[in-house]
Coordinates of C-alpha atoms and ligand atoms in Angstrom, one line a residue:
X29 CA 85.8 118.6 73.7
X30 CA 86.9 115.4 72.0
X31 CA 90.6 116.3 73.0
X32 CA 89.8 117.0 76.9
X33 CA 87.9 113.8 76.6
X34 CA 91.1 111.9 74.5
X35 CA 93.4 113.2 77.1
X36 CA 91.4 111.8 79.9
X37 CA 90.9 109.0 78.8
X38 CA 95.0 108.7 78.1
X39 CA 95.3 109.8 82.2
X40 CA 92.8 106.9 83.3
X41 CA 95.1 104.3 80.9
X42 CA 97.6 105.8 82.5
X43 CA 96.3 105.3 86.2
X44 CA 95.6 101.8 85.1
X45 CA 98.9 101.3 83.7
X46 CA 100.7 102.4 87.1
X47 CA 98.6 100.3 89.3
X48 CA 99.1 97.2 87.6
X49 CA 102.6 97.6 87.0
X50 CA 102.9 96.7 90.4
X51 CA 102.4 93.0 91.7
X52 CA 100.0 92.1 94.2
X53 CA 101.4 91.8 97.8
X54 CA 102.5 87.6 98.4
X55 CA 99.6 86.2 101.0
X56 CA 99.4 83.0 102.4
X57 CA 95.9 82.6 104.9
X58 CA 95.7 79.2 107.3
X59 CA 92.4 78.4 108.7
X60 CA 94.4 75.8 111.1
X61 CA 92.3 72.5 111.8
X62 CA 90.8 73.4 108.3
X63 CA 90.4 70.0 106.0
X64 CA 89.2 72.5 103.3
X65 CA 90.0 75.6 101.8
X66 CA 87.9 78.2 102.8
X67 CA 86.1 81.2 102.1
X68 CA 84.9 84.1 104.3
X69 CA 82.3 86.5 104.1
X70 CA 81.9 89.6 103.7
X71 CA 85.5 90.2 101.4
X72 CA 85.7 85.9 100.1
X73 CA 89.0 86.1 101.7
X74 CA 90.5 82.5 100.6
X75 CA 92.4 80.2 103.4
X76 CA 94.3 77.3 102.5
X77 CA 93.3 74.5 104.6
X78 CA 96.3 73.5 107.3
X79 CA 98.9 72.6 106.3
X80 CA 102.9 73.0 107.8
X81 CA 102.1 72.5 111.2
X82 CA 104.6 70.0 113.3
X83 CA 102.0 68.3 115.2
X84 CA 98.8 69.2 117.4
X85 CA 94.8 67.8 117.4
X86 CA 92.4 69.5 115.1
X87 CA 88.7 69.8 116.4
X88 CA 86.3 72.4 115.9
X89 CA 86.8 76.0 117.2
X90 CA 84.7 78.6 118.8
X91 CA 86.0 82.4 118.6
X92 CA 86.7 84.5 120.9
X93 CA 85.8 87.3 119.6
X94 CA 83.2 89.1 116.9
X95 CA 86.4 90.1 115.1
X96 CA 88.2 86.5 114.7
X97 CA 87.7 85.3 111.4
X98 CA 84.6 83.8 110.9
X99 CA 86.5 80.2 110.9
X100 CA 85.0 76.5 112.4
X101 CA 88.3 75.1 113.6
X102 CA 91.2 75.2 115.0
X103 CA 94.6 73.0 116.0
X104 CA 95.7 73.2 119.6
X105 CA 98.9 71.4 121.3
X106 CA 98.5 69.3 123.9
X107 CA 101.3 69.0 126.5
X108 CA 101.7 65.5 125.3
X109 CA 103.4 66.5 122.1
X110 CA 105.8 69.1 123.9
X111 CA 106.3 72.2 124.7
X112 CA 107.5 73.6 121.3
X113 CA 105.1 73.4 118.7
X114 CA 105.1 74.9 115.4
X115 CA 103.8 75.6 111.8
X116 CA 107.1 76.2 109.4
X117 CA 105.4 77.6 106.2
X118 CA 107.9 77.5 103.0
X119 CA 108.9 79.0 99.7
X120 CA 108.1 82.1 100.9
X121 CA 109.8 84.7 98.8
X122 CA 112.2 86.9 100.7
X123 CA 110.5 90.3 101.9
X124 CA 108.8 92.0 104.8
X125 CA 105.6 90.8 105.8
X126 CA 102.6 91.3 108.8
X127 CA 102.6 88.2 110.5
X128 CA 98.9 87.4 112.3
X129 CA 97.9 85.0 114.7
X130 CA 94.4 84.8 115.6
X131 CA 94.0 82.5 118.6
X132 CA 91.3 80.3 119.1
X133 CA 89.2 78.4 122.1
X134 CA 88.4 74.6 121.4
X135 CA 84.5 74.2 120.8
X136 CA 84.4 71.7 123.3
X137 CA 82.5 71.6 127.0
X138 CA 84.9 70.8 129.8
X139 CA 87.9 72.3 128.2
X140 CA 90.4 74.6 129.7
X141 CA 88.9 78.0 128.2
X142 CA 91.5 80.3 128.2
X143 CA 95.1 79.0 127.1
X144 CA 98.3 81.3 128.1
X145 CA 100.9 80.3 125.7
X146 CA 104.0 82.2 124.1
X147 CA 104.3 83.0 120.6
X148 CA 107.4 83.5 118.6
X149 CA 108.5 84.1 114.5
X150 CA 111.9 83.3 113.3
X151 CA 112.7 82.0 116.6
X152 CA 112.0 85.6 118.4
X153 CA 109.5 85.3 120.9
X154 CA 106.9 88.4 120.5
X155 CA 103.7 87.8 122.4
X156 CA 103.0 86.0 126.2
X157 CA 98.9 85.7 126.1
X158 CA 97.6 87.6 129.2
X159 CA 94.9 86.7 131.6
X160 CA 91.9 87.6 130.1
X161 CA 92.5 87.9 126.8
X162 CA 89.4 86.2 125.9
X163 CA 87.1 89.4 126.9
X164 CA 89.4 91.9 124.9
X165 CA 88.6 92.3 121.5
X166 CA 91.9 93.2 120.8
X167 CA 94.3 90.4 122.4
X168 CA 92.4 87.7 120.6
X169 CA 95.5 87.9 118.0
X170 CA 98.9 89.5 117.9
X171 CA 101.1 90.8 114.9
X172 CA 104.3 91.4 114.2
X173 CA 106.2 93.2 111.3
X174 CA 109.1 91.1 110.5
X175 CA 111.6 90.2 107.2
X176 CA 111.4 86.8 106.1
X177 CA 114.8 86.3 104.5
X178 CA 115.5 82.3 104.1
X179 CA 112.2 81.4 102.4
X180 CA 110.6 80.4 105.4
X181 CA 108.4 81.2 108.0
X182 CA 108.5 80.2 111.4
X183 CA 105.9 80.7 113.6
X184 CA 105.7 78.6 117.3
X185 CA 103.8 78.3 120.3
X186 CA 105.4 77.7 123.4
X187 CA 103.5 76.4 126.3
X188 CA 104.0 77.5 129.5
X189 CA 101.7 74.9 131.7
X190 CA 98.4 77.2 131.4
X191 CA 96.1 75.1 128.9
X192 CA 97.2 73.9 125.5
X193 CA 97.9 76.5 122.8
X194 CA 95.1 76.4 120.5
X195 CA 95.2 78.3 116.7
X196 CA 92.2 79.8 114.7
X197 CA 94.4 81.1 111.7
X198 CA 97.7 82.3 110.6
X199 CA 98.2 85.2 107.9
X200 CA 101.4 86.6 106.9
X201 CA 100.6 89.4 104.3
X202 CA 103.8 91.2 102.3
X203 CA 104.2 94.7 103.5
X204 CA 106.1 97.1 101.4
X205 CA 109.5 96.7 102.1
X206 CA 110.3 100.3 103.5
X207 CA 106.9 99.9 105.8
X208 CA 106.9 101.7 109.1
X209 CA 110.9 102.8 109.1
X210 CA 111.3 104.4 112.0
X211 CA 114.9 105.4 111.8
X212 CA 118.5 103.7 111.8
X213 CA 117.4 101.1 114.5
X214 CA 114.8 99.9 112.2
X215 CA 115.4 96.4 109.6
X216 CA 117.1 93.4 109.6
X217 CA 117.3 93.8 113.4
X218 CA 114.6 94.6 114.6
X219 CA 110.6 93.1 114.6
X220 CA 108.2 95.2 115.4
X221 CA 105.0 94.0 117.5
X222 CA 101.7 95.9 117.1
X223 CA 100.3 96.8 120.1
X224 CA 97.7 99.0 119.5
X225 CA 96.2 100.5 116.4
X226 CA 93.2 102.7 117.3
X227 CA 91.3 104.8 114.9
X228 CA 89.6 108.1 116.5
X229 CA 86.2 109.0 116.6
X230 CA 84.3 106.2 115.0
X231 CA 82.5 102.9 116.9
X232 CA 82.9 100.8 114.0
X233 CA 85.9 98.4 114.2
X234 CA 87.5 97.8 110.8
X235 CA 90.1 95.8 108.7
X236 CA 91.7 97.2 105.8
X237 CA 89.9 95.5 103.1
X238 CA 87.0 96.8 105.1
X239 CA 88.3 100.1 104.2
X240 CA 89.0 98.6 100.9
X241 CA 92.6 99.8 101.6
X242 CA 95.5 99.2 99.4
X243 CA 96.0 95.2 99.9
X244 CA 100.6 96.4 100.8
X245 CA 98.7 98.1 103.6
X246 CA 98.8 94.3 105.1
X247 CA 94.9 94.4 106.3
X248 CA 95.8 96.0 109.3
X249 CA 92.7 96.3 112.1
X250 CA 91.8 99.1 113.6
X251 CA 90.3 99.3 116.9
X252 CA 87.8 101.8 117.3
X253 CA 87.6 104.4 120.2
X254 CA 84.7 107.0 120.3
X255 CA 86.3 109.1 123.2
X256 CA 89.7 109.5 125.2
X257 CA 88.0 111.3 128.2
X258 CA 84.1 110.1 129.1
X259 CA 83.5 112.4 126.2
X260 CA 84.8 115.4 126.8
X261 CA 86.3 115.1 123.5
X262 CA 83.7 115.3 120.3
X263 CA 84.0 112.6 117.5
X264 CA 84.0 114.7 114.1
X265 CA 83.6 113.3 110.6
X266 CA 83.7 114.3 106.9
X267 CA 83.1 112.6 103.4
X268 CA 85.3 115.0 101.8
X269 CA 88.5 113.3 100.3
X270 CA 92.0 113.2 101.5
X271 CA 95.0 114.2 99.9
X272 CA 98.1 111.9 100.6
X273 CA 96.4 109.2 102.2
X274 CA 97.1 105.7 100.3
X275 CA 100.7 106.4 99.9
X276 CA 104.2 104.2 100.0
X277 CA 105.6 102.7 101.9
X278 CA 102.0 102.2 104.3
X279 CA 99.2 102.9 102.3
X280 CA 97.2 103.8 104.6
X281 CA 93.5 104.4 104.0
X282 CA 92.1 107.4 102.9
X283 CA 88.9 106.7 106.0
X284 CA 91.1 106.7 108.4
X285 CA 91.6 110.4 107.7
X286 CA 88.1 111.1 108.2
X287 CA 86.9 110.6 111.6
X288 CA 88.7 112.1 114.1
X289 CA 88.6 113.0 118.1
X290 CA 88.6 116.7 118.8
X291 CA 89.0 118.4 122.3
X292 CA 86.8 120.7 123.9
X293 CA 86.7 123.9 126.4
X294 CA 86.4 121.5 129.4
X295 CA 89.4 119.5 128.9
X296 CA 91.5 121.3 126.0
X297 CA 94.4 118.4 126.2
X298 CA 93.5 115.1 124.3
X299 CA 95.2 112.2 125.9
X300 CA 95.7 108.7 125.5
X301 CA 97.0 106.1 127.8
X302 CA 97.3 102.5 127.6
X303 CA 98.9 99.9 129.5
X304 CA 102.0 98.7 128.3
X305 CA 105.2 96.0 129.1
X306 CA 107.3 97.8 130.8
X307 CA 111.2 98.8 130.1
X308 CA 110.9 98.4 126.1
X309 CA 111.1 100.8 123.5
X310 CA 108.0 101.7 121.9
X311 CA 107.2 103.1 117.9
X312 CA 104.6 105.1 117.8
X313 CA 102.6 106.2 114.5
X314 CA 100.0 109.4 115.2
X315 CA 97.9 110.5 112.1
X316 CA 96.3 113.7 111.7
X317 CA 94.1 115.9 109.0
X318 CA 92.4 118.7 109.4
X319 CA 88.8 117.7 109.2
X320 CA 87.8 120.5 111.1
X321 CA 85.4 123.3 109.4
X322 CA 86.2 125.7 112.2
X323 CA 90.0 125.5 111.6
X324 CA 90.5 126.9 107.9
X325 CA 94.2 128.3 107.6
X326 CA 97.8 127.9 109.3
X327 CA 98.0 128.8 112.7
X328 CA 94.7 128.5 113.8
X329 CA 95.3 124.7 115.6
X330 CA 98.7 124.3 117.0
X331 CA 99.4 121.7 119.7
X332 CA 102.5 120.0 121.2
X333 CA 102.4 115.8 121.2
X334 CA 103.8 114.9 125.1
X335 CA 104.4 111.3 125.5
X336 CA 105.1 110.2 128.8
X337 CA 105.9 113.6 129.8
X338 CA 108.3 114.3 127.2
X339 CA 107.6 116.8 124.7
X340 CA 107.8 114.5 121.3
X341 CA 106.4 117.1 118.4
X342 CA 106.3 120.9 119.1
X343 CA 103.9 123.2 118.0
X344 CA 102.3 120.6 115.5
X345 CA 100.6 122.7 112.7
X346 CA 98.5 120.1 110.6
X347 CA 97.7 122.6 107.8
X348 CA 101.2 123.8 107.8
X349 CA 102.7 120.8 108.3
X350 CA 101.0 118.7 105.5
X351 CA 100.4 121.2 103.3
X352 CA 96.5 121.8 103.3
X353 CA 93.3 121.2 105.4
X354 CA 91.8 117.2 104.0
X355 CA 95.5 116.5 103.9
X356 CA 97.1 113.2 105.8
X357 CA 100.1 113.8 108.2
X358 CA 102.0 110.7 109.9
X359 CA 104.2 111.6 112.9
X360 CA 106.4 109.0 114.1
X361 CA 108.7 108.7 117.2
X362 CA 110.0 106.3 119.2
X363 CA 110.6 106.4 123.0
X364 CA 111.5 104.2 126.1
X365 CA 109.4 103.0 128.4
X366 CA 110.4 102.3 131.9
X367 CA 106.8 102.0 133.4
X368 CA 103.3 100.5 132.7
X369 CA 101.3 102.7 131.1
X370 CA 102.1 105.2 128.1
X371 CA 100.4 108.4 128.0
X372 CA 100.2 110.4 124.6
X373 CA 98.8 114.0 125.4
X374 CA 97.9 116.6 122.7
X375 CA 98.3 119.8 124.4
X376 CA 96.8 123.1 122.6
X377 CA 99.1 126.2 122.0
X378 CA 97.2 128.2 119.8
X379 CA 93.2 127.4 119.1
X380 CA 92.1 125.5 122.6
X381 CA 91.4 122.4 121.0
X382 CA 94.0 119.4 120.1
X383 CA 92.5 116.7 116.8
X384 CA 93.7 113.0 116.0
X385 CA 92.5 110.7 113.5
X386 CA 94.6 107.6 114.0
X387 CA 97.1 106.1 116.5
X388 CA 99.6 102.9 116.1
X389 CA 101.9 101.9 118.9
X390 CA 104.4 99.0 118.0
X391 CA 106.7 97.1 120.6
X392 CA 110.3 97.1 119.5
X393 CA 112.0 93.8 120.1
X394 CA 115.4 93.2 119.1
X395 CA 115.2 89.7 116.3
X396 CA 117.4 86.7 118.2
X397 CA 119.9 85.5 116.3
X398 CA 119.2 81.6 115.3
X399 CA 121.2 78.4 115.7
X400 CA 124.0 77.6 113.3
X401 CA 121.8 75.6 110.7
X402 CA 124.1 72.5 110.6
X403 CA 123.9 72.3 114.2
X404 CA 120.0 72.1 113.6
X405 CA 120.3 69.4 110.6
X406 CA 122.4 67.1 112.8
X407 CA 120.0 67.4 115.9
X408 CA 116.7 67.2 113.8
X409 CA 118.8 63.5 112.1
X410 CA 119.5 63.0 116.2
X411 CA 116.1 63.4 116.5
X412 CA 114.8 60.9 114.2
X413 CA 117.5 58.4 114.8
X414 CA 116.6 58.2 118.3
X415 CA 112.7 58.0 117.6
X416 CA 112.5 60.9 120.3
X417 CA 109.5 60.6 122.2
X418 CA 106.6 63.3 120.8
X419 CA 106.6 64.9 124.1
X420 CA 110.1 66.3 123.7
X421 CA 109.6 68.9 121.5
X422 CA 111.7 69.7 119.6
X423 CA 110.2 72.0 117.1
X424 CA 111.8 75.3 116.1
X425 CA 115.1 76.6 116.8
X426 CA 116.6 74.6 119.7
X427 CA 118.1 77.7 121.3
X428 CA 115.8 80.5 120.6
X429 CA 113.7 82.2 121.9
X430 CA 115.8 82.0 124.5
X431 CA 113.0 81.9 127.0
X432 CA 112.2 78.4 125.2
X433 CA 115.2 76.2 124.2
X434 CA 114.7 72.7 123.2
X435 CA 114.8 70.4 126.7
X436 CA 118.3 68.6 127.4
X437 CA 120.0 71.2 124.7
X438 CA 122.4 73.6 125.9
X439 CA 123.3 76.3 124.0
X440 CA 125.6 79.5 123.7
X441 CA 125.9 81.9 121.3
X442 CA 129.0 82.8 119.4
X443 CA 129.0 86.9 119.1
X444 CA 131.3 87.0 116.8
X445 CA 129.4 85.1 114.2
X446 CA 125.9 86.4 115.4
X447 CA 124.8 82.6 115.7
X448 CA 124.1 80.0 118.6
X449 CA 125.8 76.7 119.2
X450 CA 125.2 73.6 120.9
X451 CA 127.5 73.1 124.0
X452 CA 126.0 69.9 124.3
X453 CA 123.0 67.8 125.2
Ligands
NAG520 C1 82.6 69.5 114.7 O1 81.4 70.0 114.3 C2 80.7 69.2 113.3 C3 79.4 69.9 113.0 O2 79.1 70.9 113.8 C4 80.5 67.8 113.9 O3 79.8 67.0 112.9 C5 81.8 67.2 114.2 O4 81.7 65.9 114.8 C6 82.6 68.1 115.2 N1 84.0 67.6 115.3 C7 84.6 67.4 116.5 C8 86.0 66.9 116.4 O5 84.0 67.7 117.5
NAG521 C1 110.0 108.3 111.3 O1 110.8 109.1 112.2 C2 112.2 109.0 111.9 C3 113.0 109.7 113.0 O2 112.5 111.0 113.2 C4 112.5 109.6 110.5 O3 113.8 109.4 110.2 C5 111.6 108.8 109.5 O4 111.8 109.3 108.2 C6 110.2 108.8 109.9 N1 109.5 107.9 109.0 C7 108.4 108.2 108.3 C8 107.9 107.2 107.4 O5 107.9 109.3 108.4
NAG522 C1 115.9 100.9 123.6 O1 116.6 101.7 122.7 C2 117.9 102.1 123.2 C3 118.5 103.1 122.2 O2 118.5 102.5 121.0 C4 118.7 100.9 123.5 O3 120.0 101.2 124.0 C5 118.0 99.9 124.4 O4 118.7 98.7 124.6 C6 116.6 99.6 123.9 N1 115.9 98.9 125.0 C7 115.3 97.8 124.7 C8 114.6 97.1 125.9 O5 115.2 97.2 123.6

């Protein structure tokens, strides 16, 4: 008795031990306009008031949506300070991190209420705001997955003459530094834009700490859908636990794993589609386990994974495939996208009825390679010298994103040495 007891209490030191050994994630939180730090209900998430930004107005904010941070300002960026407007966060240690933007309407009547701006990080542009974001829970922010490798961040709004960019917070949140590799095209080169993160079978939308998930799982949201098909699917759920879940590299919650969307008789096939951008190449993340008390051994649920009409995964055997029912499988693929919209369809082969717990589409976009740094130094001393007007710009990198190069600069970019140069001005 006293030795099973001993031993335990040696595996629980142990536990402890492991866990601690390794350091918690690096997080820097900006509530922009903020004069303040700030705390948030319900988790007491901490955001440093704002700070780094190149110019803009503070006022007070009003949020779009019921899943902004709960946060009273913002900073916009009027067209009279320029089109390129920025906040360059440093000493941030070299690693991969979730960059968030949540965007923010200015609490103010007569104001322009829904600004279209660009957003780009390290001088790759990743987001263009679309019409309407305001009444879409999930376009009141974007994210991208990017390496930060010079000990800085930079993260810039580009206007595009719809309505001044305005910015409720910025997050960037470490990620582990092997998250979401999806094969040799993936690092250095590559930044990966979430596009959609749905979790299956619930109505309750959640952000990892909601989950209290592992904080390297960057606090990713996840968008709830209770049914793929005017509910010919069934939502099922389980409290039972779930091997595998909160593993490296992702860490993904164990809840995730248990909800799920499960098919019926009258439409067998689960499908997905959402709209998409087209003619980019898309990452796609589907999470399975077998929840099910119907389905009990291998071969009772097998299904092929069709995206876009392309068979993807063949004869998908959860059980089989991650080694028990309550077990977490990820899939991950990545395909092209010529068209709109992006279908994933899970298409019985043996039992009739398809499952899935979790989806996560990312955009792929190829990271710009940024202006030779002296060149940067002697414009930003040009810059100064001259007294520039405000309105100029001139935050950023002055050649990239391309779509938004510094005015009057002209740029071209040297392939050999993977870095822009100024032609002239
Ligand atoms: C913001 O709101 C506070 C209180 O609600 C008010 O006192 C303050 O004047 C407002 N600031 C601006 C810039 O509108
Ligand atoms: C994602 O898929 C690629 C290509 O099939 C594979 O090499 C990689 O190991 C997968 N990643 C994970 C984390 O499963
Ligand atoms: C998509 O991936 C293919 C293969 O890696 C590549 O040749 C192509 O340029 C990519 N397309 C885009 C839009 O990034």
């Amino acid at each position: 008795m006293q030795i099973l007891l001993l031993s335990r209490l040696l595996i629980l030191c142990l536990a402890f031990a492991s866990s601690s050994a390794r350091p918690a994630p690096w997080v820097m939180r900006i509530s922009c306009g903020a004069r303040e730090n700030v705390k948030t209900p319900p988790t007491n998430t901490l955001w440093f008031k704002d700070f780094a930004y190149t110019g803009g107005i503070f006022t007070n904010a009003t949020r779009p949506s019921y899943i902004s941070p709960p946060l009273k300002t913002l900073r916009y960026f009027p067209t009279s300070g320029g089109p390129e407007n920025c906040y360059n966060i440093k000493r941030v240690p070299k690693g991969h991190y979730s960059v968030r933007v949540f965007f923010g309407l200015v609490g103010q009547p007569n104001f322009d209420n829904e600004p279209l701006f660009d957003v780009s990080v390290e001088g790759t542009q990743i987001y263009s705001l679309k019409s309407g974001w305001t009444s879409h829970d999930d376009q009141v922010f974007t994210e991208a997955l990017v390496f930060l490798t010079d000990g800085t961040a930079s993260i810039c709004f580009h206007s595009t003459g719809h309505g001044d960019p305005a910015i409720l917070s910025i997050e960037i949140l470490q990620i582990d530094n092997n998250a979401y590799n999806f094969g040799p095209e993936w690092g250095r080169g590559t930044i990966l834009r979430t596009a959609m993160r749905l979790t299956s079978g619930t109505g309750k939308p959640k952000f990892g700490v909601d989950y209290g998930g592992d904080p390297w799982g960057g606090d990713r949201f996840w968008n709830p859908i209770t049914s793929f098909s005017q509910n010919f699917d069934h939502p099922r759920s389980t409290e039972s636990s779930i091997k595998k879940a909160s593993n490296a590299p992702n860490f993904y919650p164990q809840a995730l794993y248990q909800t799920a969307l499960v098919s019926t008789d009258s439409e067998p096939d689960l499908a997905y589609t959402m709209d998409v951008d087209p003619n980019r190449n898309y990452s796609i993340w589907l999470h399975f386990a077998e929840i099910d008390a119907s389905v009990t051994d291998v071969g009772q649920r097998v299904f092929d994974v069709i995206i876009n009409g392309d068979t993807a995964f063949k004869d998908v055997d959860i059980v089989k495939m991650s080694g028990d029912r309550y077990t977490a499988l990820v899939l991950n693929t990545t395909v092209a996208v010529s068209g709109r919209t992006l279908t994933i369809n899970l298409h019985p082969k043996v039992g009739s009825h398809a499952i899935v717990n979790a989806i996560e589409v990312f955009e792929i976009i190829i990271a710009e390679f940024k202006t030779l740094s002296e060149e940067v130094s002697a414009l930003e001393s040009l810059k100064t010298a001259l007294g520039l007007p405000l309105r100029f710009g001139w935050n950023g990198d002055p050649c990239v994103p391309q779509q938004h190069p510094w005015s009057g600069v002209d740029c071209h970019l040297d392939s050999t040495k993977s870095k822009w140069f100024i032609d002239g001005l």
